[in-house]
Amino acid sequence: MPNHRPLRVVKQITTSFQKEQCRCYSAPVDSAIPSNKVKYVPTSGTYPKGFRVSATHVGVKPSNTSKPDLAFIASDIPAAGTAVFTMNRFQAAPVQVSRDILNSRHGAGIRSVIINSGCANAVTGKGGLEDARAMARTASSMFDNQSGNDDSVPNSVVMSTGVIGQRLPISKIINNIGTAYANLDNSHEAWLNTAKAICTTDTFPKLLSTTFTLPGPAHKGVEYRMAGMTKGAGMIHPKMGTLLGVVCTDAPITPNALRALLQTAMQATFNRISIDGDTSTNDTLAMLANGAAASADTPSIQPKDEACEHFLPILKSFLYRLSDLVVRDGEGATKFVEVRVRNALTVLDALSIASSISRSPLVKTALYGKDANWGRILCAIGYSQLESPESINPATTNVSFIPADNSASKDEGVLKLLVNGEPELVDEERAARLLEDEDLIIDIDLGVGEQAESYRFCDFSHEYVTINGDYRT
Amino acid sequence: MPNHRPLRVVKQITTSFQKEQCRCYSAPVDSAIPSNKVKYVPTSGTYPKGFRVSATHVGVKPSNTSKPDLAFIASDIPAAGTAVFTMNRFQAAPVQVSRDILNSRHGAGIRSVIINSGCANAVTGKGGLEDARAMARTASSMFDNQSGNDDSVPNSVVMSTGVIGQRLPISKIINNIGTAYANLDNSHEAWLNTAKAICTTDTFPKLLSTTFTLPGPAHKGVEYRMAGMTKGAGMIHPKMGTLLGVVCTDAPITPNALRALLQTAMQATFNRISIDGDTSTNDTLAMLANGAAASADTPSIQPKDEACEHFLPILKSFLYRLSDLVVRDGEGATKFVEVRVRNALTVLDALSIASSISRSPLVKTALYGKDANWGRILCAIGYSQLESPESINPATTNVSFIPADNSASKDEGVLKLLVNGEPELVDEERAARLLEDEDLIIDIDLGVGEQAESYRFCDFSHEYVTINGDYRT
């Protein structure tokens, strides 16, 4: 049963002075992966050709004496690169620097992504910008000699994650980039350790890999590969870019096609998840394509050509699974909930309602408490910011719970809670059984139009408060 | 020191298996008022003439075997009445019924407000509307004979608060309204018990009273009185009307003037507080003015006349203090924080930024953890929904903490955290001392315009999760 997190105990205890309402819980005391999350960590992978990665200990946080906190993802040959960034008005220094680099290079000739955890280098003023540029320049210098690349624009994307408002220990980072370069490797262990190095409050590394083929004679017989890593686990709510993520593929893709592909594929995937409604200052999702699996004369994928159209759903599916892992590891999360809003008048209103539900502290705490308190779902629908007030008609609104594991053991199927604005007589025992599962689908049928949107989100637990009340200390 | 809530224990305990991070806490086990909140509960009052109130036990929740849960606030003579209501699209039955009654009567001839706690009568379909009408009709029938009022529109405003989506035990309520009428009284104890009867997860009753005078010969020598009660303590975020509240005055005010006064005065008061960002389905703030303190020939206050202009700041100040109490008793709250947003380009953008900060789970958990993590404040400013992107210029943004108790003991004054976008070297010890206090002012100077807005809000604690994870059960 995946609804307990043994290493982060939330259990009932009874004492003489606090009756049954007393519970005991703790923040994680080591970096062991919770036993119910181990299944999400791959034990092997199919990693793209021509990419090598490494994880190096720097000690960005002085308290970190051994955990690797510098991730280096490098391509052996110049690659196309693109990224989507947070829409937060306070964009962290690495966001500003990476955007400038990708723009200046028109997404071409990218050699690496360098990432530190432990400090976000956000709201750090002019000094912070200098630090981010120094990281990018130093990472780039590792490749300059080989590739004969002597232009002044760095060829490395830079990312940081951690506490906002503190300066990076930039000398320590710079001094370790040579080691990070020397340790580059293409083994499964190297990829997994690199995914670990970008974690902050995450409880498990988020790494996926897959293989795929492309249509057309030029791609015949070629197995392409893709690998991606991402991190959570708080300050997550969509606004174009979300959190940190890096995806690498050895397919040949032009910078223009890569940009269009990532911007389209992230919308229904990374841009439809919420942990706490806070959009971070550092969100960056980058993608590199180096073409290393293709022969030298294979034409690169161009925008809208056959291979591009074929690749888009592959990328979407990959990003969907990768972003799933972020929600699975939401800070303190015990639930994985998909809310589907159907038959809305407009896409934006469907989205606003899904967002409103996924942000509501009252919905999220009820889910944590395994309480089928659907009134709070209605309430959150009712205060959504809408384009058109007609998007909500109480008399046509339907709310149901659907078991995510809609299998024989759950053959009772959909549990209707509200039908055309009238409450159903709910079988509370059945509702309680549904809420025992880690996974749940909340289905909202607005009954006024034809548009649909969905969001994936997690619950709000005591542990979220513990993690975020004590984060800096 | 008011920053501990002894009856809702949040304390460190140490066990062998969970190290120091383990804490123990509990939901309240009885209805005793926490010792640090006792100071907010009045021991006497100056109540308006011609109003009598009562608190009666009905047992709306079957588990409630003794606590009064039916509040009756009645005027001995017909009064002007008005109310502001929630903007949630799922408006509870009592909201719909009360609005209809006030509209049909043009705010005149109102005799009472009848309120039950324990069940919100929200999202209860046609049956719920019938229940709310029956409550209003039965309350009205108590006065019909005396006043010769035989019209078909009830003269009572009706409110409900509690769980959404469950039907009222309407017969039990109806059957107790006669008792509630028989028990009407004008003593301090009656007012306090009535304020208790509308509470749900509140830890203390919220009751205020005051006296005032009005200018002009007609009002010379007359002491007018005003009393008000309100309730929290969750599902609170502004959208015109907020939560439940009733204000009574014995000043003579026409229905039109009363409506204008309440709608203006609630904007900067009840409409500028947030507990959890959830706007409830039942929010109603009603006001009655019966003129009982004035002689029969005193002209009623008309819109915009001298007495009306004089009365507005009195009402604003009263509602400000009354709404303060809601934040003081936010579910699980340990902090009372005012965020002031100054020098914004537009009022709406100042408001949006204040709202964004007051809703941010990361800001609220940091305050709970007494962590001066101002980066999260910046982050919440940065993702605010703005009319104009120019409202935020990172290079002119300033953030400071101000001790709410800006007295000699805090003579170090303002603690600057960010000055024109550059982080200050913060004295963390001083910051920690400021955050030990229950009260804090967060000052945001955007440096781009001349508009200002403020919000009052509370923190997010383990106890909020406990209360809302276990609320229905």
XYZ file of N, CA, C and O in Angstrom, chain A residues 152-294:
572
model
N 32.794 34.684 -27.599
C 32.745 35.196 -26.233
C 31.506 34.741 -25.472
O 31.421 34.937 -24.264
N 30.536 34.163 -26.162
C 29.316 33.742 -25.463
C 29.494 32.328 -24.918
O 29.834 31.421 -25.678
N 29.275 32.138 -23.613
C 29.442 30.781 -23.058
C 28.544 29.781 -23.773
O 27.495 30.142 -24.313
N 28.955 28.504 -23.754
C 28.158 27.464 -24.396
C 27.485 26.572 -23.356
O 27.046 25.476 -23.672
N 27.401 27.050 -22.116
C 26.792 26.252 -21.055
C 25.555 26.950 -20.497
O 25.559 28.167 -20.290
N 24.501 26.179 -20.294
C 23.324 26.662 -19.578
C 23.615 26.510 -18.085
O 24.274 25.548 -17.675
N 23.141 27.464 -17.266
C 23.432 27.413 -15.837
C 22.126 27.448 -15.040
O 21.178 28.150 -15.411
N 22.045 26.653 -13.984
C 20.862 26.628 -13.117
C 21.305 26.547 -11.661
O 22.367 25.994 -11.360
N 20.460 27.087 -10.775
C 20.701 26.991 -9.331
C 19.378 26.716 -8.643
O 18.333 27.174 -9.103
N 19.437 26.004 -7.528
C 18.205 25.753 -6.765
C 18.543 25.694 -5.285
O 19.599 25.175 -4.909
N 17.647 26.243 -4.461
C 17.895 26.259 -3.018
C 17.297 27.513 -2.412
O 16.286 28.018 -2.892
N 17.942 28.034 -1.396
C 17.434 29.205 -0.686
C 17.551 30.453 -1.556
O 18.532 30.629 -2.273
N 16.522 31.308 -1.486
C 16.515 32.578 -2.211
C 17.204 33.642 -1.368
O 17.064 33.659 -0.148
N 17.919 34.545 -2.019
C 18.413 35.730 -1.325
C 19.791 35.569 -0.720
O 20.255 36.446 0.000
N 20.439 34.459 -0.973
C 21.813 34.297 -0.484
C 22.745 34.165 -1.675
O 22.383 33.595 -2.707
N 23.973 34.693 -1.514
C 24.961 34.599 -2.585
C 25.556 33.194 -2.636
O 25.670 32.495 -1.633
N 25.934 32.796 -3.842
C 26.620 31.518 -4.021
C 28.031 31.591 -3.444
O 28.672 32.653 -3.526
N 28.556 30.483 -2.908
C 30.001 30.413 -2.603
C 30.711 30.137 -3.934
O 31.101 29.009 -4.218
N 30.843 31.204 -4.741
C 31.180 31.003 -6.160
C 32.581 30.419 -6.361
O 32.788 29.587 -7.251
N 33.522 30.794 -5.488
C 34.887 30.252 -5.683
C 34.904 28.744 -5.506
O 35.518 28.006 -6.282
N 34.182 28.270 -4.463
C 34.123 26.821 -4.234
C 33.552 26.108 -5.456
O 34.016 25.031 -5.847
N 32.502 26.705 -6.053
C 31.879 26.066 -7.222
C 32.846 26.065 -8.405
O 33.099 25.017 -9.019
N 33.409 27.245 -8.705
C 34.335 27.374 -9.842
C 35.489 26.378 -9.703
O 35.865 25.683 -10.654
N 36.002 26.294 -8.484
C 37.165 25.428 -8.266
C 36.850 23.949 -8.451
O 37.747 23.131 -8.555
N 35.571 23.591 -8.432
C 35.202 22.176 -8.567
C 34.731 21.808 -9.968
O 34.429 20.647 -10.230
N 34.629 22.788 -10.855
C 34.107 22.470 -12.192
C 35.097 21.606 -12.980
O 34.708 20.719 -13.740
N 36.385 21.809 -12.755
C 37.374 20.954 -13.396
C 37.212 19.498 -12.984
O 37.245 18.586 -13.820
N 37.011 19.281 -11.690
C 36.761 17.919 -11.194
C 35.489 17.355 -11.809
O 35.437 16.193 -12.229
N 34.442 18.204 -11.856
C 33.168 17.760 -12.426
C 33.366 17.336 -13.883
O 32.816 16.325 -14.327
N 34.178 18.090 -14.613
C 34.450 17.736 -16.014
C 35.216 16.423 -16.095
O 34.890 15.538 -16.888
N 36.236 16.290 -15.247
C 37.071 15.078 -15.273
C 36.261 13.827 -14.941
O 36.565 12.735 -15.408
N 35.190 13.997 -14.143
C 34.406 12.843 -13.712
C 33.259 12.479 -14.651
O 32.484 11.572 -14.363
N 33.125 13.180 -15.758
C 31.992 12.911 -16.665
C 31.990 11.454 -17.102
O 33.023 10.886 -17.442
N 30.805 10.859 -17.101
C 30.693 9.431 -17.382
C 29.300 9.153 -17.945
O 28.366 9.920 -17.711
N 29.156 8.046 -18.682
C 27.838 7.760 -19.265
C 27.155 6.545 -18.629
O 26.218 5.990 -19.197
N 27.603 6.145 -17.446
C 27.001 4.975 -16.797
C 25.659 5.336 -16.148
O 25.360 6.510 -15.903
N 24.872 4.299 -15.854
C 23.614 4.519 -15.131
C 23.888 5.188 -13.790
O 23.163 6.110 -13.387
N 24.920 4.746 -13.097
C 25.228 5.312 -11.788
C 25.528 6.798 -11.892
O 25.121 7.599 -11.047
N 26.250 7.174 -12.935
C 26.571 8.594 -13.105
C 25.285 9.406 -13.314
O 25.101 10.478 -12.717
N 24.375 8.903 -14.140
C 23.109 9.618 -14.377
C 22.300 9.717 -13.073
O 21.741 10.757 -12.758
N 22.236 8.616 -12.338
C 21.445 8.624 -11.107
C 22.057 9.577 -10.074
O 21.343 10.352 -9.423
N 23.372 9.556 -9.946
C 24.020 10.459 -8.987
C 23.839 11.919 -9.390
O 23.711 12.806 -8.526
N 23.822 12.171 -10.684
C 23.624 13.548 -11.160
C 22.205 14.018 -10.843
O 21.988 15.147 -10.421
N 21.240 13.097 -11.032
C 19.854 13.444 -10.678
C 19.730 13.701 -9.177
O 18.939 14.544 -8.743
N 20.532 12.982 -8.383
C 20.519 13.214 -6.925
C 21.125 14.573 -6.588
O 20.691 15.242 -5.645
N 22.136 14.974 -7.350
C 22.877 16.202 -7.010
C 22.024 17.461 -7.163
O 22.326 18.490 -6.571
N 20.946 17.389 -7.956
C 20.116 18.594 -8.121
C 18.969 18.628 -7.104
O 18.194 19.581 -7.073
N 18.854 17.612 -6.259
C 17.757 17.554 -5.293
C 17.971 18.536 -4.139
O 19.098 18.862 -3.769
N 16.870 19.022 -3.578
C 16.937 19.801 -2.331
C 16.105 19.064 -1.275
O 16.626 18.181 -0.601
N 14.809 19.392 -1.162
C 13.972 18.667 -0.201
C 13.372 17.405 -0.825
O 12.551 16.742 -0.197
N 13.750 17.092 -2.031
C 13.275 15.860 -2.683
C 13.644 14.653 -1.826
O 14.693 14.637 -1.184
N 12.798 13.631 -1.870
C 13.139 12.405 -1.140
C 13.699 11.325 -2.054
O 14.197 10.316 -1.578
N 13.542 11.511 -3.374
C 14.168 10.537 -4.287
C 14.586 11.257 -5.577
O 13.978 12.262 -5.947
N 15.630 10.738 -6.258
C 16.047 11.352 -7.522
C 15.025 11.039 -8.611
O 14.407 9.972 -8.597
N 14.839 11.989 -9.525
C 13.825 11.852 -10.575
C 14.522 11.744 -11.916
O 14.967 12.744 -12.478
N 14.604 10.523 -12.411
C 15.363 10.228 -13.627
C 14.552 9.276 -14.485
O 13.998 8.297 -13.968
N 14.454 9.574 -15.772
C 13.764 8.689 -16.702
C 14.603 8.573 -17.970
O 15.305 9.511 -18.333
N 14.471 7.427 -18.655
C 15.094 7.307 -19.975
C 14.204 6.460 -20.858
O 13.383 5.675 -20.365
N 14.341 6.640 -22.145
C 13.495 5.888 -23.073
C 14.191 5.801 -24.428
O 15.174 6.509 -24.678
N 13.703 4.910 -25.277
C 14.209 4.822 -26.661
C 13.044 5.073 -27.607
O 11.889 4.855 -27.247
N 13.364 5.520 -28.797
C 12.303 5.770 -29.777
C 12.892 5.741 -31.177
O 14.118 5.802 -31.346
N 12.010 5.617 -32.155
C 12.458 5.681 -33.554
C 11.717 6.818 -34.241
O 10.716 7.328 -33.729
N 12.226 7.212 -35.381
C 11.588 8.287 -36.144
C 11.290 7.777 -37.553
O 11.991 6.907 -38.061
N 10.242 8.332 -38.163
C 9.870 7.856 -39.501
C 10.777 8.464 -40.573
O 11.456 9.459 -40.333
N 10.749 7.881 -41.744
C 11.514 8.424 -42.881
C 12.765 7.618 -43.129
O 13.342 7.054 -42.194
N 13.190 7.587 -44.371
C 14.344 6.753 -44.727
C 15.625 7.161 -43.989
O 16.435 6.302 -43.649
N 15.805 8.456 -43.705
C 17.053 8.888 -43.058
C 17.195 8.305 -41.662
O 18.301 8.146 -41.154
N 16.052 8.016 -41.008
C 16.103 7.536 -39.629
C 15.932 6.025 -39.539
O 15.906 5.467 -38.447
N 15.816 5.371 -40.696
C 15.533 3.933 -40.722
C 16.615 3.159 -39.957
O 17.803 3.359 -40.173
N 16.160 2.290 -39.090
C 17.095 1.428 -38.369
C 17.837 2.109 -37.231
O 18.662 1.488 -36.567
N 17.561 3.381 -36.982
C 18.274 4.076 -35.888
C 17.430 4.058 -34.621
O 16.253 4.439 -34.640
N 18.000 3.614 -33.522
C 17.327 3.719 -32.229
C 17.832 4.983 -31.550
O 19.027 5.102 -31.255
N 16.914 5.922 -31.335
C 17.277 7.141 -30.614
C 16.981 6.964 -29.130
O 16.174 6.123 -28.732
N 17.611 7.789 -28.344
C 17.435 7.688 -26.895
C 17.174 9.063 -26.282
O 17.598 10.081 -26.836
N 16.512 9.048 -25.162
C 16.233 10.296 -24.454
C 16.328 10.011 -22.965
O 15.867 8.973 -22.481
N 16.925 10.932 -22.227
C 16.976 10.819 -20.763
C 16.660 12.187 -20.172
O 16.962 13.217 -20.785
N 16.014 12.180 -19.019
C 15.683 13.452 -18.374
C 15.725 13.323 -16.873
O 15.495 12.247 -16.312
N 16.052 14.434 -16.256
C 16.011 14.463 -14.795
C 15.282 15.731 -14.383
O 15.257 16.723 -15.130
N 14.691 15.702 -13.216
C 14.015 16.895 -12.713
C 14.074 16.878 -11.199
O 14.536 15.905 -10.596
N 13.660 17.973 -10.608
C 13.626 18.053 -9.156
C 12.354 18.757 -8.719
O 11.764 19.523 -9.476
N 11.921 18.506 -7.485
C 10.866 19.257 -6.831
C 11.507 20.100 -5.779
O 12.586 20.624 -6.016
N 10.907 20.181 -4.645
C 9.682 19.491 -4.309
C 8.712 20.514 -3.734
O 7.624 20.171 -3.363
N 9.104 21.796 -3.701
C 8.207 22.855 -3.241
C 8.336 24.073 -4.135
O 9.140 24.091 -5.061
N 7.554 25.101 -3.855
C 7.516 26.331 -4.647
C 7.203 25.990 -6.089
O 7.894 26.407 -7.016
N 6.150 25.186 -6.271
C 5.833 24.680 -7.599
C 4.404 24.987 -7.972
O 3.456 24.536 -7.330
N 4.242 25.803 -8.970
C 2.933 26.090 -9.558
C 3.205 26.653 -10.937
O 4.103 27.454 -11.115
N 2.420 26.247 -11.930
C 2.762 26.599 -13.303
C 2.714 28.079 -13.573
O 1.887 28.793 -13.052
N 3.584 28.527 -14.355
C 3.522 29.816 -15.023
C 4.558 29.726 -16.133
O 5.615 30.308 -16.043
N 4.262 28.955 -17.109
C 5.122 28.667 -18.259
C 6.206 27.664 -17.897
O 6.051 26.501 -18.144
N 7.311 28.098 -17.375
C 8.329 27.139 -16.966
C 8.062 26.687 -15.547
O 7.390 27.364 -14.792
N 8.555 25.565 -15.169
C 8.321 25.070 -13.815
C 9.563 24.337 -13.324
O 10.072 23.468 -14.016
N 10.043 24.678 -12.165
C 11.119 23.950 -11.476
C 12.371 23.735 -12.322
O 12.565 24.428 -13.298
N 13.216 22.816 -11.945
C 14.395 22.525 -12.747
C 14.241 21.181 -13.438
O 13.777 20.219 -12.835
N 14.652 21.133 -14.685
C 14.651 19.874 -15.401
C 15.596 19.958 -16.579
O 15.817 21.030 -17.143
N 16.179 18.833 -16.924
C 17.061 18.753 -18.089
C 16.694 17.502 -18.863
O 16.577 16.426 -18.274
N 16.488 17.644 -20.155
C 16.198 16.495 -21.011
C 17.244 16.467 -22.116
O 17.541 17.500 -22.726
N 17.825 15.302 -22.360
C 18.850 15.145 -23.390
C 18.422 14.077 -24.381
O 17.899 13.031 -23.972
N 18.647 14.316 -25.663
C 18.386 13.269 -26.644
C 19.515 13.257 -27.671
O 20.132 14.298 -27.944
N 19.741 12.074 -28.245
C 20.775 11.964 -29.267
C 20.183 12.024 -30.666
O 20.850 11.716 -31.644
N 18.899 12.427 -30.742
C 18.306 12.647 -32.065
C 18.825 13.972 -32.614
O 19.154 14.878 -31.855
N 18.885 14.081 -33.939
C 19.350 15.345 -34.540
C 18.157 16.288 -34.709
O 17.213 15.968 -35.430
N 18.183 17.419 -34.055
C 17.055 18.359 -34.102
C 17.614 19.767 -34.246
O 18.574 20.132 -33.547
N 17.061 20.558 -35.133
C 17.533 21.942 -35.274
C 17.102 22.758 -34.063
O 16.093 22.437 -33.411
N 17.843 23.814 -33.737
C 17.448 24.650 -32.592
C 16.007 25.148 -32.684
O 15.288 25.149 -31.689
N 15.561 25.573 -33.874
C 14.193 26.079 -34.010
C 13.158 25.002 -33.717
O 12.148 25.246 -33.052
N 13.393 23.813 -34.234
C 12.445 22.721 -33.993
C 12.458 22.343 -32.522
O 11.407 22.098 -31.915
N 13.645 22.328 -31.916
C 13.763 21.931 -30.510
C 12.990 22.915 -29.623
O 12.273 22.513 -28.702
N 13.115 24.206 -29.927
C 12.416 25.226 -29.137
C 10.900 25.034 -29.238
O 10.189 25.013 -28.231
N 10.418 24.847 -30.446
C 8.980 24.680 -30.647
C 8.480 23.406 -29.969
O 7.409 23.393 -29.336
N 9.262 22.351 -30.075
C 8.861 21.066 -29.479
C 8.745 21.195 -27.960
O 7.761 20.773 -27.363
N 9.759 21.790 -27.333
C 9.745 21.863 -25.868
C 8.616 22.783 -25.395
O 7.896 22.472 -24.443
N 8.447 23.906 -26.088
C 7.406 24.844 -25.639
C 6.015 24.235 -25.773
O 5.144 24.506 -24.947
N 5.807 23.434 -26.780
C 4.499 22.784 -26.924
C 4.340 21.650 -25.921
O 3.322 21.548 -25.232
N 5.364 20.826 -25.814
C 5.231 19.613 -24.996
C 5.149 19.921 -23.506
O 4.533 19.175 -22.742
N 5.731 21.039 -23.072
C 5.707 21.313 -21.628
C 4.351 21.831 -21.160
O 4.046 21.761 -19.978
N 3.527 22.323 -22.077
C 2.268 22.949 -21.651
C 1.364 21.975 -20.909
O 0.846 22.283 -19.831
N 1.143 20.815 -21.499
C 0.204 19.873 -20.884
C 0.888 18.971 -19.864
O 0.256 18.090 -19.292
N 2.179 19.215 -19.631
C 2.924 18.299 -18.751
C 3.482 19.058 -17.535
O 2.818 19.147 -16.514
N 4.662 19.675 -17.689
C 5.246 20.404 -16.559
C 4.418 21.628 -16.177
O 4.492 22.102 -15.062
N 3.624 22.119 -17.125
C 2.841 23.324 -16.836
C 1.456 22.996 -16.273
O 0.593 23.872 -16.214
N 1.236 21.765 -15.852
C -0.059 21.374 -15.306
C 0.104 20.610 -13.998
O -0.631 19.669 -13.738
N 1.068 21.032 -13.215
C 1.245 20.404 -11.910
C 1.376 21.488 -10.852
O 1.800 22.602 -11.140
N 0.976 21.157 -9.630
C 1.076 22.129 -8.548
C 1.398 21.416 -7.251
O 0.790 20.399 -6.924
N 2.375 21.927 -6.547
C 2.644 21.419 -5.195
C 2.008 22.363 -4.176
O 1.250 21.954 -3.312
N 2.320 23.655 -4.289
C 1.857 24.576 -3.256
C 1.382 25.915 -3.787
O 1.078 26.812 -3.006
N 1.311 26.070 -5.098
C 0.809 27.326 -5.626
C 1.850 28.418 -5.698
O 1.546 29.526 -6.123
N 3.065 28.142 -5.250
C 4.127 29.140 -5.322
C 4.985 28.910 -6.569
O 5.571 27.840 -6.718
N 5.032 29.897 -7.459
C 5.852 29.797 -8.667
C 7.250 30.307 -8.352
O 7.415 31.453 -7.990
N 8.236 29.458 -8.514
C 9.569 29.825 -8.042
C 10.260 30.837 -8.943
O 9.842 31.088 -10.076
N 11.327 31.404 -8.425
C 12.135 32.381 -9.154
C 13.126 31.718 -10.093
O 13.783 32.398 -10.871
N 13.279 30.396 -10.012
C 14.370 29.718 -10.712
C 13.943 28.701 -11.760
O 14.785 28.093 -12.399
N 12.604 28.514 -11.907
C 12.135 27.457 -12.803
C 12.831 27.474 -14.158
O 12.804 28.481 -14.860
N 13.376 26.365 -14.513
C 14.017 26.216 -15.816
C 13.907 24.766 -16.250
O 14.223 23.861 -15.481
N 13.429 24.557 -17.454
C 13.418 23.218 -18.042
C 14.201 23.325 -19.342
O 13.790 24.022 -20.261
N 15.350 22.660 -19.393
C 16.228 22.773 -20.562
C 16.248 21.462 -21.326
O 16.038 20.393 -20.750
N 16.508 21.549 -22.614
C 16.593 20.341 -23.442
C 17.749 20.485 -24.410
O 17.936 21.525 -25.033
N 18.528 19.432 -24.532
C 19.645 19.393 -25.468
C 19.443 18.237 -26.445
O 19.002 17.160 -26.045
N 19.772 18.473 -27.697
C 19.710 17.414 -28.717
C 21.017 17.458 -29.496
O 21.306 18.469 -30.149
N 21.811 16.380 -29.425
C 23.146 16.442 -30.047
C 23.280 15.629 -31.328
O 24.314 15.674 -31.996
N 22.230 14.840 -31.668
C 22.282 14.096 -32.932
C 23.316 12.997 -32.970
O 23.596 12.441 -34.039
N 23.890 12.630 -31.832
C 25.002 11.675 -31.823
C 24.610 10.284 -32.292
O 25.470 9.502 -32.704
N 23.307 9.954 -32.221
C 22.895 8.620 -32.653
C 22.730 8.545 -34.170
O 22.616 7.454 -34.728
N 22.656 9.674 -34.816
C 22.419 9.687 -36.261
C 23.741 9.711 -37.014
O 24.760 10.139 -36.478
